[in-house]
C-alpha cells in the first residue's frame, strides 16, 4: 500500500554512465515532482509534471531528462553522470497544481545516487 | 518568489525539554507553510501545515507551530522532547497559486540528549 515508491533505493555507478530512476504513485494525484537533496541536506526542486505535462523545469543540466508516461509515473533519466550528481533524489506527488487550493506533497523514500 | 530561513543548523536539547526550531519566511503574499521531518536514511514526512485557517497549527507527534505574519515566522515547538524526535527538520514554503513546488529551508538537525 506504498503511496509513492521509487526504484532503485540505492544506485552506485561510474562517471559517464547513463542511469534512470523510477517513481510511481498510487494516490491518484495529478502532479509529480523531482527534488534533489545534496550532501549538505539541502533540498531543491528539479522538475514538476501535471497530468504528464512539464510545468516546472528549474536550471537543471540538460543531461537530466524527466519522462512521464502517465500521471502515476515520473521517471528521471540522467546521461553522462558526473561526480556532482551524487545526491539523494526524491520523488513527490500532490493532488493538483494551480488554482488557489492547498495541496499537500507526499514524498517517496528517496534514491541515493553515488557516482564514482 | 518565496524563501525560508532556518536559524540554527543544529539544535540540542535534553529529553523532556522544550523544543524550538526557528523558521522565517519571505513572501510578497501570505504563503502556505510546512514543516517536514526526515529520519536518518528515510524520506520526508509532513509534520504540519499552515494554509490560512488557524494561526496555531497542531501536527503529529505533539508538534505545533504558530504563524506570525508580523514577524514572518513559523517556528516549530514541542513542549517535551523525546529521544525519538531526533531527526532533521525542514521548513518549507509554497505559493498559494500557480507554481506549487516547495522551497525548503536548509534544515535543522535536532539532537535529544538523555
XYZ file of N, CA, C and O in Angstrom, chain A residues 2-95:
376
model
N 2.097 1.132 -0.546
C 3.010 2.267 -0.587
C 2.427 3.379 -1.443
O 1.931 3.130 -2.537
N 2.461 4.624 -0.947
C 1.846 5.729 -1.648
C 2.733 6.208 -2.811
O 2.280 6.285 -3.940
N 3.986 6.546 -2.496
C 4.937 6.979 -3.510
C 6.160 6.068 -3.389
O 6.777 6.011 -2.331
N 6.455 5.359 -4.442
C 7.584 4.435 -4.413
C 8.618 4.823 -5.447
O 8.286 5.397 -6.498
N 9.869 4.527 -5.129
C 10.974 4.826 -6.038
C 11.848 3.589 -6.167
O 12.078 2.875 -5.196
N 12.376 3.409 -7.360
C 13.351 2.338 -7.567
C 14.468 2.851 -8.465
O 14.213 3.590 -9.431
N 15.712 2.496 -8.176
C 16.123 1.725 -7.006
C 16.269 2.612 -5.771
O 16.195 3.831 -5.883
N 16.500 2.023 -4.642
C 16.743 2.796 -3.421
C 18.184 3.293 -3.373
O 18.464 4.386 -2.894
N 19.088 2.459 -3.868
C 20.499 2.827 -3.950
C 20.983 2.585 -5.370
O 20.599 1.605 -6.004
N 21.835 3.478 -5.838
C 22.369 3.363 -7.192
C 23.816 3.838 -7.169
O 24.085 5.003 -6.886
N 24.726 2.909 -7.442
C 26.148 3.243 -7.494
C 26.622 2.993 -8.918
O 26.389 1.918 -9.467
N 27.275 4.001 -9.503
C 27.644 3.883 -10.897
C 28.917 4.672 -11.189
O 29.371 5.475 -10.366
N 29.472 4.442 -12.337
C 30.689 5.127 -12.737
C 30.360 6.427 -13.466
O 29.305 6.559 -14.108
N 31.277 7.356 -13.371
C 31.167 8.604 -14.127
C 31.008 8.303 -15.614
O 31.653 7.383 -16.135
N 30.148 9.047 -16.273
C 29.964 8.892 -17.709
C 28.828 7.958 -18.086
O 28.368 7.960 -19.238
N 28.365 7.158 -17.121
C 27.258 6.240 -17.413
C 25.937 6.989 -17.504
O 25.798 8.130 -17.071
N 24.938 6.272 -18.054
C 23.561 6.765 -18.104
C 22.717 5.897 -17.189
O 22.815 4.663 -17.227
N 21.877 6.532 -16.380
C 21.042 5.770 -15.450
C 19.653 6.387 -15.349
O 19.460 7.568 -15.634
N 18.704 5.558 -14.897
C 17.330 6.029 -14.700
C 16.843 5.690 -13.312
O 17.217 4.667 -12.733
N 15.998 6.569 -12.793
C 15.316 6.344 -11.524
C 13.818 6.397 -11.818
O 13.360 7.284 -12.545
N 13.097 5.439 -11.225
C 11.663 5.378 -11.496
C 10.859 5.784 -10.269
O 11.256 5.535 -9.136
N 9.725 6.393 -10.527
C 8.833 6.809 -9.453
C 7.402 6.481 -9.841
O 6.985 6.730 -10.983
N 6.670 5.954 -8.874
C 5.267 5.626 -9.100
C 4.452 6.044 -7.888
O 4.884 5.875 -6.757
N 3.272 6.611 -8.130
C 2.369 6.933 -7.022
C 1.006 6.304 -7.277
O 0.525 6.290 -8.415
N 0.423 5.785 -6.214
C -0.883 5.134 -6.319
C -1.958 5.935 -5.594
O -2.963 5.375 -5.138
N -1.728 7.244 -5.503
C -2.657 8.113 -4.775
C -3.664 8.793 -5.685
O -4.519 9.531 -5.210
N -3.525 8.582 -6.977
C -4.434 9.239 -7.910
C -4.137 10.719 -8.093
O -4.985 11.465 -8.581
N -2.945 11.145 -7.715
C -2.581 12.557 -7.831
C -2.287 12.955 -9.267
O -1.916 12.125 -10.095
N -2.460 14.268 -9.523
C -2.221 14.781 -10.874
C -0.810 15.294 -11.064
O -0.337 15.380 -12.198
N -0.161 15.696 -9.979
C 1.117 16.386 -10.097
C 2.228 15.589 -9.418
O 2.038 15.072 -8.317
N 3.367 15.508 -10.082
C 4.523 14.820 -9.538
C 5.750 15.700 -9.667
O 5.823 16.583 -10.535
N 6.709 15.453 -8.776
C 7.895 16.308 -8.669
C 9.151 15.450 -8.499
O 9.095 14.353 -7.965
N 10.273 16.023 -8.906
C 11.585 15.504 -8.539
C 12.327 16.592 -7.770
O 12.415 17.737 -8.236
N 12.847 16.203 -6.601
C 13.685 17.074 -5.796
C 15.055 16.424 -5.653
O 15.177 15.198 -5.620
N 16.068 17.263 -5.504
C 17.425 16.773 -5.269
C 17.864 17.236 -3.885
O 17.720 18.425 -3.546
N 18.407 16.296 -3.100
C 18.971 16.646 -1.797
C 20.471 16.416 -1.849
O 20.924 15.280 -2.020
N 21.235 17.484 -1.677
C 22.689 17.356 -1.801
C 23.319 16.863 -0.504
O 22.611 16.560 0.462
N 24.625 16.806 -0.498
C 25.339 16.230 0.652
C 25.169 17.057 1.913
O 25.385 16.559 3.018
N 24.767 18.312 1.763
C 24.520 19.159 2.931
C 23.054 19.173 3.314
O 22.614 20.028 4.089
N 22.306 18.228 2.769
C 20.887 18.038 3.087
C 19.983 19.098 2.463
O 18.803 19.152 2.789
N 20.526 19.954 1.606
C 19.695 20.991 1.010
C 18.818 20.394 -0.080
O 19.307 19.700 -0.972
N 17.524 20.681 -0.015
C 16.537 20.145 -0.960
C 16.133 21.207 -1.963
O 15.792 22.328 -1.593
N 16.110 20.815 -3.242
C 15.732 21.773 -4.260
C 14.911 21.101 -5.348
O 15.207 19.986 -5.767
N 13.878 21.803 -5.800
C 13.031 21.294 -6.867
C 13.813 21.201 -8.167
O 14.660 22.064 -8.475
N 13.583 20.129 -8.919
C 14.184 19.992 -10.234
C 13.113 20.127 -11.317
O 13.213 20.941 -12.232
N 12.093 19.269 -11.216
C 11.041 19.223 -12.235
C 9.692 18.993 -11.583
O 9.602 18.450 -10.495
N 8.653 19.385 -12.339
C 7.304 19.026 -11.922
C 6.464 18.752 -13.162
O 6.590 19.467 -14.171
N 5.632 17.744 -13.081
C 4.716 17.389 -14.155
C 3.297 17.425 -13.615
O 3.030 16.990 -12.492
N 2.392 17.910 -14.428
C 0.976 17.876 -14.098
C 0.253 17.159 -15.231
O 0.263 17.638 -16.368
N -0.339 16.012 -14.917
C -1.016 15.232 -15.958
C -0.133 15.031 -17.179
O -0.548 15.283 -18.314
N 1.069 14.594 -16.962
C 2.052 14.257 -17.992
C 2.657 15.476 -18.689
O 3.459 15.328 -19.602
N 2.284 16.673 -18.261
C 2.824 17.874 -18.893
C 3.844 18.540 -17.991
O 3.577 18.776 -16.795
N 5.002 18.872 -18.541
C 6.052 19.532 -17.772
C 5.618 20.942 -17.404
O 5.289 21.743 -18.278
N 5.607 21.265 -16.100
C 5.193 22.597 -15.677
C 6.295 23.348 -14.933
O 6.236 24.564 -14.810
N 7.254 22.642 -14.400
C 8.387 23.280 -13.745
C 9.652 22.615 -14.259
O 9.763 21.392 -14.262
N 10.589 23.438 -14.702
C 11.876 22.933 -15.155
C 12.921 23.919 -14.652
O 13.131 24.961 -15.261
N 13.501 23.611 -13.504
C 14.475 24.517 -12.919
C 15.773 24.490 -13.734
O 15.885 23.781 -14.725
N 16.737 25.258 -13.301
C 18.001 25.336 -14.045
C 18.809 24.078 -13.781
O 19.772 24.081 -13.016
N 18.349 23.009 -14.412
C 18.998 21.715 -14.271
C 19.717 21.407 -15.579
O 19.178 21.697 -16.653
N 20.928 20.841 -15.532
C 21.617 20.492 -16.784
C 20.742 19.620 -17.672
O 19.968 18.777 -17.184
N 20.860 19.807 -18.970
C 20.000 19.032 -19.870
C 20.406 17.572 -19.963
O 19.813 16.804 -20.736
N 21.402 17.164 -19.186
C 21.694 15.733 -19.053
C 20.576 15.036 -18.257
O 20.452 13.817 -18.287
N 19.793 15.829 -17.543
C 18.667 15.291 -16.778
C 17.409 15.413 -17.629
O 17.043 16.526 -18.044
N 16.737 14.283 -17.845
C 15.516 14.339 -18.637
C 14.419 13.550 -17.936
O 14.494 12.331 -17.807
N 13.392 14.261 -17.482
C 12.255 13.575 -16.868
C 11.330 13.051 -17.959
O 11.251 13.614 -19.060
N 10.629 11.980 -17.616
C 9.639 11.431 -18.549
C 8.443 10.940 -17.746
O 8.607 10.225 -16.758
N 7.266 11.312 -18.208
C 6.038 10.910 -17.526
C 5.148 10.149 -18.495
O 4.384 10.761 -19.249
N 5.214 8.834 -18.497
C 4.392 8.049 -19.427
C 2.903 8.128 -19.121
O 2.071 8.002 -20.021
N 2.573 8.326 -17.865
C 1.192 8.546 -17.448
C 1.246 9.298 -16.128
O 2.312 9.472 -15.552
N 0.097 9.739 -15.627
C 0.156 10.644 -14.481
C 0.554 9.945 -13.189
O 0.813 10.606 -12.199
N 0.641 8.620 -13.193
C 1.055 7.887 -12.000
C 2.555 7.634 -11.967
O 3.074 7.125 -10.976
N 3.252 7.960 -13.042
C 4.682 7.654 -13.135
C 5.463 8.882 -13.583
O 5.029 9.612 -14.489
N 6.606 9.068 -12.933
C 7.529 10.119 -13.353
C 8.940 9.573 -13.174
O 9.376 9.329 -12.055
N 9.613 9.356 -14.296
C 10.951 8.783 -14.264
C 11.973 9.876 -14.531
O 11.672 10.902 -15.154
N 13.187 9.628 -14.062
C 14.269 10.584 -14.248
C 15.440 9.868 -14.886
O 15.975 8.916 -14.305
N 15.803 10.317 -16.068
C 16.935 9.731 -16.767
C 18.101 10.712 -16.725
O 17.908 11.918 -16.968
N 19.273 10.211 -16.412
C 20.449 11.067 -16.316
C 21.520 10.526 -17.239
O 21.932 9.366 -17.131
N 21.960 11.365 -18.180
C 23.018 10.992 -19.114
C 24.382 11.465 -18.612
O 24.478 12.453 -17.880
N 25.400 10.750 -19.019
C 26.780 11.183 -18.762
C 26.977 11.639 -17.319
O 27.357 12.785 -17.041
N 26.741 10.748 -16.408
C 26.778 11.082 -14.987
C 28.108 11.690 -14.574
O 29.184 11.276 -15.023
N 28.016 12.685 -13.687
C 29.190 13.377 -13.158
C 29.232 13.198 -11.639
O 28.221 12.897 -11.006
N 30.432 13.431 -11.088
C 30.592 13.276 -9.639
C 29.585 14.131 -8.869
O 29.028 13.717 -7.852
N 29.333 15.331 -9.377
C 28.444 16.265 -8.705
C 26.979 15.850 -8.712
O 26.149 16.483 -8.051
N 26.678 14.805 -9.470
C 25.294 14.323 -9.493
C 24.990 13.445 -8.278
O 23.824 13.109 -8.036
N 26.009 13.085 -7.539
C 25.798 12.272 -6.336
C 24.911 13.034 -5.366
O 25.217 14.172 -4.982
N 23.827 12.400 -4.993
C 22.828 13.073 -4.147
C 21.728 12.060 -3.846
O 21.746 10.931 -4.339
N 20.773 12.510 -3.055
C 19.551 11.724 -2.872
C 18.447 12.411 -3.669
O 18.238 13.623 -3.530
N 17.775 11.654 -4.504
C 16.719 12.188 -5.346
C 15.372 11.715 -4.804
O 15.148 10.518 -4.625
N 14.511 12.688 -4.547
C 13.188 12.389 -4.007
C 12.112 12.695 -5.041
O 12.102 13.763 -5.654
N 11.211 11.768 -5.158
C 10.006 11.964 -5.942
C 8.879 12.352 -4.981
O 8.867 11.919 -3.811
N 7.972 13.174 -5.446
C 6.819 13.555 -4.621
C 5.601 13.689 -5.516
O 5.723 13.849 -6.741
N 4.424 13.636 -4.905
C 3.201 13.858 -5.676
C 2.224 14.685 -4.851
O 2.318 14.734 -3.616
N 1.313 15.347 -5.526
C 0.275 16.132 -4.857
C -0.987 16.075 -5.699
O -0.927 15.797 -6.897
N -2.151 16.367 -5.068
C -3.419 16.196 -5.775
C -3.542 16.996 -7.062
O -4.036 16.505 -8.056
